[in-house]
mmCIF file of C-alpha atoms in Angstrom:
data_model
loop_
_atom_site.group_PDB
_atom_site.id
_atom_site.type_symbol
_atom_site.label_atom_id
_atom_site.label_comp_id
_atom_site.label_asym_id
_atom_site.label_seq_id
_atom_site.Cartn_x
_atom_site.Cartn_y
_atom_site.Cartn_z
ATOM 1 C CA MET A 1 -28.473 8.607 2.806
ATOM 2 C CA SER A 2 -26.759 8.688 -0.611
ATOM 3 C CA PHE A 3 -27.098 6.545 -3.711
ATOM 4 C CA TYR A 4 -24.198 5.205 -5.747
ATOM 5 C CA ARG A 5 -23.856 3.053 -8.832
ATOM 6 C CA ILE A 6 -21.055 0.571 -8.186
ATOM 7 C CA ALA A 7 -20.400 -2.264 -10.639
ATOM 8 C CA GLY A 8 -23.645 -1.422 -12.382
ATOM 9 C CA THR A 9 -25.594 -1.844 -9.139
ATOM 10 C CA VAL A 10 -27.466 0.891 -7.248
ATOM 11 C CA VAL A 11 -26.169 1.066 -3.675
ATOM 12 C CA ASP A 12 -27.716 2.867 -0.690
ATOM 13 C CA TYR A 13 -24.884 3.881 1.630
ATOM 14 C CA THR A 14 -24.006 6.734 3.951
ATOM 15 C CA PRO A 15 -20.220 6.906 4.402
ATOM 16 C CA GLY A 16 -19.215 7.587 7.977
ATOM 17 C CA CYS A 17 -15.643 8.678 7.343
ATOM 18 C CA GLY A 18 -13.720 10.968 5.066
ATOM 19 C CA MET A 19 -11.883 8.180 3.284
ATOM 20 C CA MET A 20 -15.065 6.441 2.151
ATOM 21 C CA GLU A 21 -16.687 9.758 1.225
ATOM 22 C CA ARG A 22 -13.698 10.448 -1.027
ATOM 23 C CA LYS A 23 -13.505 6.978 -2.535
ATOM 24 C CA THR A 24 -17.236 6.761 -3.337
ATOM 25 C CA GLU A 25 -17.780 10.307 -4.645
ATOM 26 C CA LYS A 26 -17.220 9.466 -8.319
ATOM 27 C CA TYR A 27 -19.861 6.713 -8.050
ATOM 28 C CA ARG A 28 -22.584 8.967 -6.618
ATOM 29 C CA ILE A 29 -25.847 9.205 -8.596
ATOM 30 C CA PRO A 30 -29.021 11.290 -8.148
ATOM 31 C CA LYS A 31 -31.702 9.695 -5.980
ATOM 32 C CA ASP A 32 -34.503 10.565 -8.388
ATOM 33 C CA GLY A 33 -35.980 7.343 -9.739
ATOM 34 C CA ALA A 34 -33.128 5.174 -8.453
ATOM 35 C CA ILE A 35 -34.082 1.961 -6.673
ATOM 36 C CA PRO A 36 -31.349 0.534 -4.413
ATOM 37 C CA GLU A 37 -30.410 -3.085 -4.999
ATOM 38 C CA ILE A 38 -27.821 -3.173 -2.203
ATOM 39 C CA THR A 39 -27.814 -1.394 1.159
ATOM 40 C CA ILE A 40 -24.593 -1.015 3.119
ATOM 41 C CA SER A 41 -25.139 -0.224 6.785
ATOM 42 C CA PHE A 42 -23.752 -1.156 10.189
ATOM 43 C CA ARG A 43 -25.653 -1.887 13.360
ATOM 44 C CA GLU A 44 -24.842 0.388 16.273
ATOM 45 C CA GLY A 45 -21.475 -0.394 17.835
ATOM 46 C CA PHE A 46 -20.416 -2.863 15.104
ATOM 47 C CA LEU A 47 -17.354 -0.965 13.890
ATOM 48 C CA GLU A 48 -16.248 -0.126 17.422
ATOM 49 C CA CYS A 49 -16.459 -3.807 18.310
ATOM 50 C CA LYS A 50 -14.386 -4.751 15.262
ATOM 51 C CA GLN A 51 -11.757 -2.171 16.187
ATOM 52 C CA LYS A 52 -11.383 -3.773 19.589
ATOM 53 C CA GLU A 53 -11.096 -7.166 17.910
ATOM 54 C CA TYR A 54 -8.515 -5.865 15.419
ATOM 55 C CA PRO A 55 -6.592 -3.027 17.153
ATOM 56 C CA HIS A 56 -4.415 -2.384 14.091
ATOM 57 C CA LEU A 57 -7.462 -1.026 12.206
ATOM 58 C CA ASP A 58 -8.318 2.635 12.640
ATOM 59 C CA ARG A 59 -11.924 3.799 12.212
ATOM 60 C CA GLU A 60 -11.559 4.611 8.520
ATOM 61 C CA ARG A 61 -9.852 1.343 7.575
ATOM 62 C CA CYS A 62 -12.396 -0.604 9.582
ATOM 63 C CA GLU A 63 -15.320 0.986 7.733
ATOM 64 C CA TYR A 64 -13.560 0.530 4.382
ATOM 65 C CA LEU A 65 -12.983 -3.176 5.061
ATOM 66 C CA TYR A 66 -16.484 -4.050 6.252
ATOM 67 C CA ALA A 67 -18.289 -1.882 3.692
ATOM 68 C CA GLY A 68 -16.352 -3.796 1.042
ATOM 69 C CA ILE A 69 -17.273 -7.156 2.542
ATOM 70 C CA GLN A 70 -20.956 -6.207 2.621
ATOM 71 C CA PHE A 71 -20.904 -5.054 -0.985
ATOM 72 C CA TYR A 72 -19.070 -8.180 -2.106
ATOM 73 C CA GLU A 73 -21.408 -10.607 -0.340
ATOM 74 C CA LYS A 74 -24.558 -8.827 -1.521
ATOM 75 C CA LEU A 75 -23.295 -8.646 -5.092
ATOM 76 C CA ILE A 76 -22.896 -12.434 -5.010
ATOM 77 C CA ARG A 77 -26.405 -12.868 -3.590
ATOM 78 C CA LEU A 78 -27.792 -10.903 -6.517
ATOM 79 C CA ARG A 79 -25.898 -13.308 -8.817
ATOM 80 C CA ARG A 80 -24.383 -10.250 -10.525
ATOM 81 C CA GLY A 81 -20.728 -10.945 -9.901
ATOM 82 C CA PHE A 82 -17.855 -10.986 -7.433
ATOM 83 C CA MET A 83 -14.780 -9.013 -6.396
ATOM 84 C CA ILE A 84 -11.237 -10.322 -6.615
ATOM 85 C CA HIS A 85 -7.937 -9.149 -5.137
ATOM 86 C CA ALA A 86 -6.268 -7.919 -8.317
ATOM 87 C CA SER A 87 -5.098 -4.920 -10.273
ATOM 88 C CA ALA A 88 -7.289 -4.260 -13.313
ATOM 89 C CA VAL A 89 -5.919 -2.618 -16.441
ATOM 90 C CA GLU A 90 -8.040 -1.559 -19.385
ATOM 91 C CA ALA A 91 -5.979 -1.836 -22.569
ATOM 92 C CA ASP A 92 -7.223 -1.355 -26.129
ATOM 93 C CA GLY A 93 -10.826 -1.557 -24.910
ATOM 94 C CA GLY A 94 -10.503 -4.793 -22.929
ATOM 95 C CA ALA A 95 -9.772 -5.473 -19.257
ATOM 96 C CA TYR A 96 -6.923 -7.600 -17.912
ATOM 97 C CA LEU A 97 -6.612 -8.697 -14.292
ATOM 98 C CA PHE A 98 -3.342 -9.331 -12.455
ATOM 99 C CA SER A 99 -4.010 -11.259 -9.265
ATOM 100 C CA ALA A 100 -1.524 -12.232 -6.574
ATOM 101 C CA PRO A 101 -0.953 -12.079 -2.821
ATOM 102 C CA SER A 102 -0.052 -8.657 -1.458
ATOM 103 C CA GLY A 103 3.577 -7.767 -2.058
ATOM 104 C CA THR A 104 3.986 -9.889 -5.188
ATOM 105 C CA GLY A 105 3.951 -6.896 -7.536
ATOM 106 C CA LYS A 106 0.516 -6.767 -9.162
ATOM 107 C CA SER A 107 0.297 -2.974 -8.858
ATOM 108 C CA THR A 108 3.822 -2.645 -10.223
ATOM 109 C CA HIS A 109 2.993 -4.853 -13.195
ATOM 110 C CA ALA A 110 -0.230 -2.947 -13.902
ATOM 111 C CA GLY A 111 1.800 0.257 -13.943
ATOM 112 C CA LEU A 112 4.251 -1.332 -16.385
ATOM 113 C CA TRP A 113 1.395 -1.948 -18.815
ATOM 114 C CA VAL A 114 0.516 1.740 -18.761
ATOM 115 C CA ARG A 115 4.160 2.628 -19.399
ATOM 116 C CA TYR A 116 4.578 -0.015 -22.124
ATOM 117 C CA LEU A 117 1.384 0.773 -24.039
ATOM 118 C CA GLY A 118 1.113 4.454 -23.181
ATOM 119 C CA ALA A 119 -1.607 6.332 -21.325
ATOM 120 C CA ASP A 120 -3.614 6.717 -24.535
ATOM 121 C CA ARG A 121 -4.045 2.925 -24.777
ATOM 122 C CA ALA A 122 -3.947 1.684 -21.175
ATOM 123 C CA ARG A 123 -5.326 2.824 -17.825
ATOM 124 C CA ILE A 124 -5.678 1.299 -14.356
ATOM 125 C CA ILE A 125 -9.379 1.009 -13.485
ATOM 126 C CA ASN A 126 -8.863 -0.547 -10.053
ATOM 127 C CA ASP A 127 -5.709 -1.283 -8.102
ATOM 128 C CA ASP A 128 -6.982 -3.749 -5.497
ATOM 129 C CA LYS A 129 -10.538 -5.115 -5.728
ATOM 130 C CA PRO A 130 -12.258 -4.774 -9.091
ATOM 131 C CA ALA A 131 -15.615 -6.433 -9.649
ATOM 132 C CA VAL A 132 -16.227 -9.069 -12.308
ATOM 133 C CA CYS A 133 -19.875 -9.017 -13.375
ATOM 134 C CA LEU A 134 -21.789 -11.369 -15.640
ATOM 135 C CA GLU A 135 -23.858 -9.346 -18.069
ATOM 136 C CA GLU A 136 -25.222 -9.839 -21.583
ATOM 137 C CA GLY A 137 -23.734 -13.335 -21.690
ATOM 138 C CA ASN A 138 -20.229 -11.975 -21.092
ATOM 139 C CA CYS A 139 -17.855 -11.042 -18.255
ATOM 140 C CA PHE A 140 -17.133 -7.379 -17.574
ATOM 141 C CA VAL A 141 -14.679 -5.743 -15.180
ATOM 142 C CA TYR A 142 -15.792 -2.705 -13.179
ATOM 143 C CA GLY A 143 -13.810 -0.283 -11.142
ATOM 144 C CA THR A 144 -14.985 -0.050 -7.523
ATOM 145 C CA PRO A 145 -14.241 2.327 -4.618
ATOM 146 C CA PHE A 146 -12.401 -0.535 -2.936
ATOM 147 C CA SER A 147 -8.939 0.171 -4.302
ATOM 148 C CA GLY A 148 -6.721 -0.491 -1.299
ATOM 149 C CA LYS A 149 -4.333 2.159 -0.041
ATOM 150 C CA THR A 150 -4.546 4.182 -3.252
ATOM 151 C CA ASP A 151 -7.334 6.041 -5.048
ATOM 152 C CA LEU A 152 -6.520 4.276 -8.314
ATOM 153 C CA ASN A 153 -10.062 3.399 -9.364
ATOM 154 C CA GLU A 154 -12.408 4.575 -12.084
ATOM 155 C CA ASN A 155 -16.166 4.308 -12.463
ATOM 156 C CA ARG A 156 -16.119 2.435 -15.768
ATOM 157 C CA ARG A 157 -16.405 -1.063 -17.185
ATOM 158 C CA ALA A 158 -14.628 -3.070 -19.877
ATOM 159 C CA PRO A 159 -15.036 -6.628 -21.187
ATOM 160 C CA LEU A 160 -12.744 -9.080 -19.418
ATOM 161 C CA ARG A 161 -10.148 -10.399 -21.863
ATOM 162 C CA GLY A 162 -7.765 -12.282 -19.602
ATOM 163 C CA VAL A 163 -6.613 -12.997 -16.045
ATOM 164 C CA ALA A 164 -3.014 -13.544 -14.971
ATOM 165 C CA ILE A 165 -1.936 -15.195 -11.726
ATOM 166 C CA LEU A 166 1.244 -13.263 -11.078
ATOM 167 C CA CYS A 167 4.476 -14.786 -9.747
ATOM 168 C CA ARG A 168 8.010 -13.452 -9.468
ATOM 169 C CA GLY A 169 10.470 -14.982 -11.862
ATOM 170 C CA LYS A 170 11.956 -14.837 -15.337
ATOM 171 C CA ASN A 171 9.449 -13.428 -17.831
ATOM 172 C CA ARG A 172 7.170 -16.093 -19.258
ATOM 173 C CA ILE A 173 3.463 -16.852 -19.495
ATOM 174 C CA GLN A 174 1.529 -20.124 -19.552
ATOM 175 C CA ARG A 175 -2.169 -20.684 -20.077
ATOM 176 C CA LEU A 176 -3.967 -22.646 -17.345
ATOM 177 C CA SER A 177 -6.901 -24.984 -17.701
ATOM 178 C CA PRO A 178 -10.096 -24.007 -15.843
ATOM 179 C CA SER A 179 -9.400 -26.651 -13.180
ATOM 180 C CA GLN A 180 -5.839 -25.356 -12.716
ATOM 181 C CA ALA A 181 -7.073 -21.765 -12.431
ATOM 182 C CA LEU A 182 -9.957 -22.275 -9.984
ATOM 183 C CA TYR A 183 -8.117 -22.516 -6.671
ATOM 184 C CA PRO A 184 -5.519 -19.793 -7.367
ATOM 185 C CA LEU A 185 -8.424 -17.435 -8.092
ATOM 186 C CA LEU A 186 -10.386 -18.529 -5.024
ATOM 187 C CA ASP A 187 -7.292 -17.845 -2.926
ATOM 188 C CA GLN A 188 -7.613 -14.176 -3.913
ATOM 189 C CA MET A 189 -11.258 -13.852 -2.852
ATOM 190 C CA VAL A 190 -13.089 -13.651 0.439
ATOM 191 C CA ARG A 191 -14.974 -16.931 0.837
ATOM 192 C CA PRO A 192 -18.685 -16.233 1.480
ATOM 193 C CA ARG A 193 -19.857 -17.279 4.924
ATOM 194 C CA ARG A 194 -23.145 -18.810 3.758
ATOM 195 C CA GLU A 195 -23.124 -22.086 1.844
ATOM 196 C CA GLU A 196 -25.706 -20.859 -0.664
ATOM 197 C CA ASP A 197 -23.570 -17.793 -1.399
ATOM 198 C CA MET A 198 -20.518 -19.990 -1.964
ATOM 199 C CA ASP A 199 -22.549 -22.055 -4.425
ATOM 200 C CA LYS A 200 -23.482 -18.880 -6.318
ATOM 201 C CA LEU A 201 -19.857 -17.742 -6.393
ATOM 202 C CA LEU A 202 -18.671 -21.095 -7.744
ATOM 203 C CA THR A 203 -21.368 -21.048 -10.426
ATOM 204 C CA MET A 204 -20.245 -17.575 -11.565
ATOM 205 C CA LEU A 205 -16.601 -18.637 -11.464
ATOM 206 C CA ASP A 206 -17.383 -21.668 -13.633
ATOM 207 C CA PHE A 207 -18.980 -19.353 -16.203
ATOM 208 C CA THR A 208 -16.013 -16.980 -16.070
ATOM 209 C CA LEU A 209 -13.458 -19.754 -16.492
ATOM 210 C CA ALA A 210 -15.396 -21.141 -19.456
ATOM 211 C CA HIS A 211 -15.306 -17.785 -21.242
ATOM 212 C CA VAL A 212 -12.063 -16.072 -20.163
ATOM 213 C CA PRO A 213 -8.483 -17.392 -20.489
ATOM 214 C CA VAL A 214 -6.421 -17.542 -17.294
ATOM 215 C CA TYR A 215 -2.634 -17.623 -17.231
ATOM 216 C CA ARG A 216 0.272 -18.134 -14.873
ATOM 217 C CA LEU A 217 2.573 -15.160 -15.414
ATOM 218 C CA TRP A 218 6.162 -15.060 -14.160
ATOM 219 C CA ALA A 219 7.331 -11.467 -14.361
ATOM 220 C CA GLU A 220 10.298 -9.296 -13.558
ATOM 221 C CA ASN A 221 10.066 -5.585 -12.838
ATOM 222 C CA SER A 222 10.700 -4.514 -16.424
ATOM 223 C CA LEU A 223 8.904 -3.278 -19.521
ATOM 224 C CA LYS A 224 9.834 -6.591 -21.130
ATOM 225 C CA ALA A 225 7.542 -8.305 -18.590
ATOM 226 C CA ALA A 226 4.641 -6.137 -19.741
ATOM 227 C CA GLN A 227 5.432 -6.957 -23.361
ATOM 228 C CA VAL A 228 5.524 -10.714 -22.672
ATOM 229 C CA ALA A 229 2.244 -10.548 -20.760
ATOM 230 C CA TYR A 230 0.469 -8.340 -23.282
ATOM 231 C CA GLU A 231 1.516 -10.369 -26.310
ATOM 232 C CA GLY A 232 0.783 -13.674 -24.584
ATOM 233 C CA MET A 233 -2.673 -12.689 -23.358
ATOM 234 C CA LYS A 234 -3.654 -10.708 -26.445
ATOM 235 C CA GLY A 235 -2.619 -13.493 -28.767
ATOM 236 C CA GLU A 236 -5.109 -16.018 -27.384
ATOM 237 C CA ILE A 237 -8.236 -13.867 -27.465
ATOM 238 C CA GLY A 238 -10.935 -15.635 -29.363
ATOM 239 C CA THR A 239 -9.245 -19.047 -29.105
#
């Protein structure tokens, strides 16, 4: 049994594979005085059953997937926050999310921000599933161990300054209304199985959309795309 602090939440979890041991190591905390808020565990035979159901998943990927689902659902039940399929960049002290279906280029665009702004001003804090948590009346982005095929994640948080729904196309950015942004964001989340959990997620999303600007971003694979996105999202902070 090991304790971790993930997205500001104490988690009791014993990784069963090398990949999850590696991904969670930077989140490990001493047990002394820590009280777990979330426990991640699997009943006997669960992962083996899932591997038979989904033969393309090896043991490590299967554990990674279902540990992430457990954490996500239990984070929602605590009303602390949610995870979203996105790349998260911290730039000038604030966090920016780039969300899109796999293969659209969110990781590429996040990398362009680091190149455009420089490593002293920008860093990737999660490359696949960051957590958005509601704390102190604000929205914060946390790195999590659930970073897809890469280990691009950091155990840190930053205030959420903007979200971009990424599309391929000529560089331009357009702000969306909360109603326009809701379903594109939901499309990049796992829908909770329980109705009461879905209600909690929607309540937290409503709060997020009321406090954080969301954009539609058309971007090419160029530093100019990062410039357009940065200037467009940075320019509306506080409005």
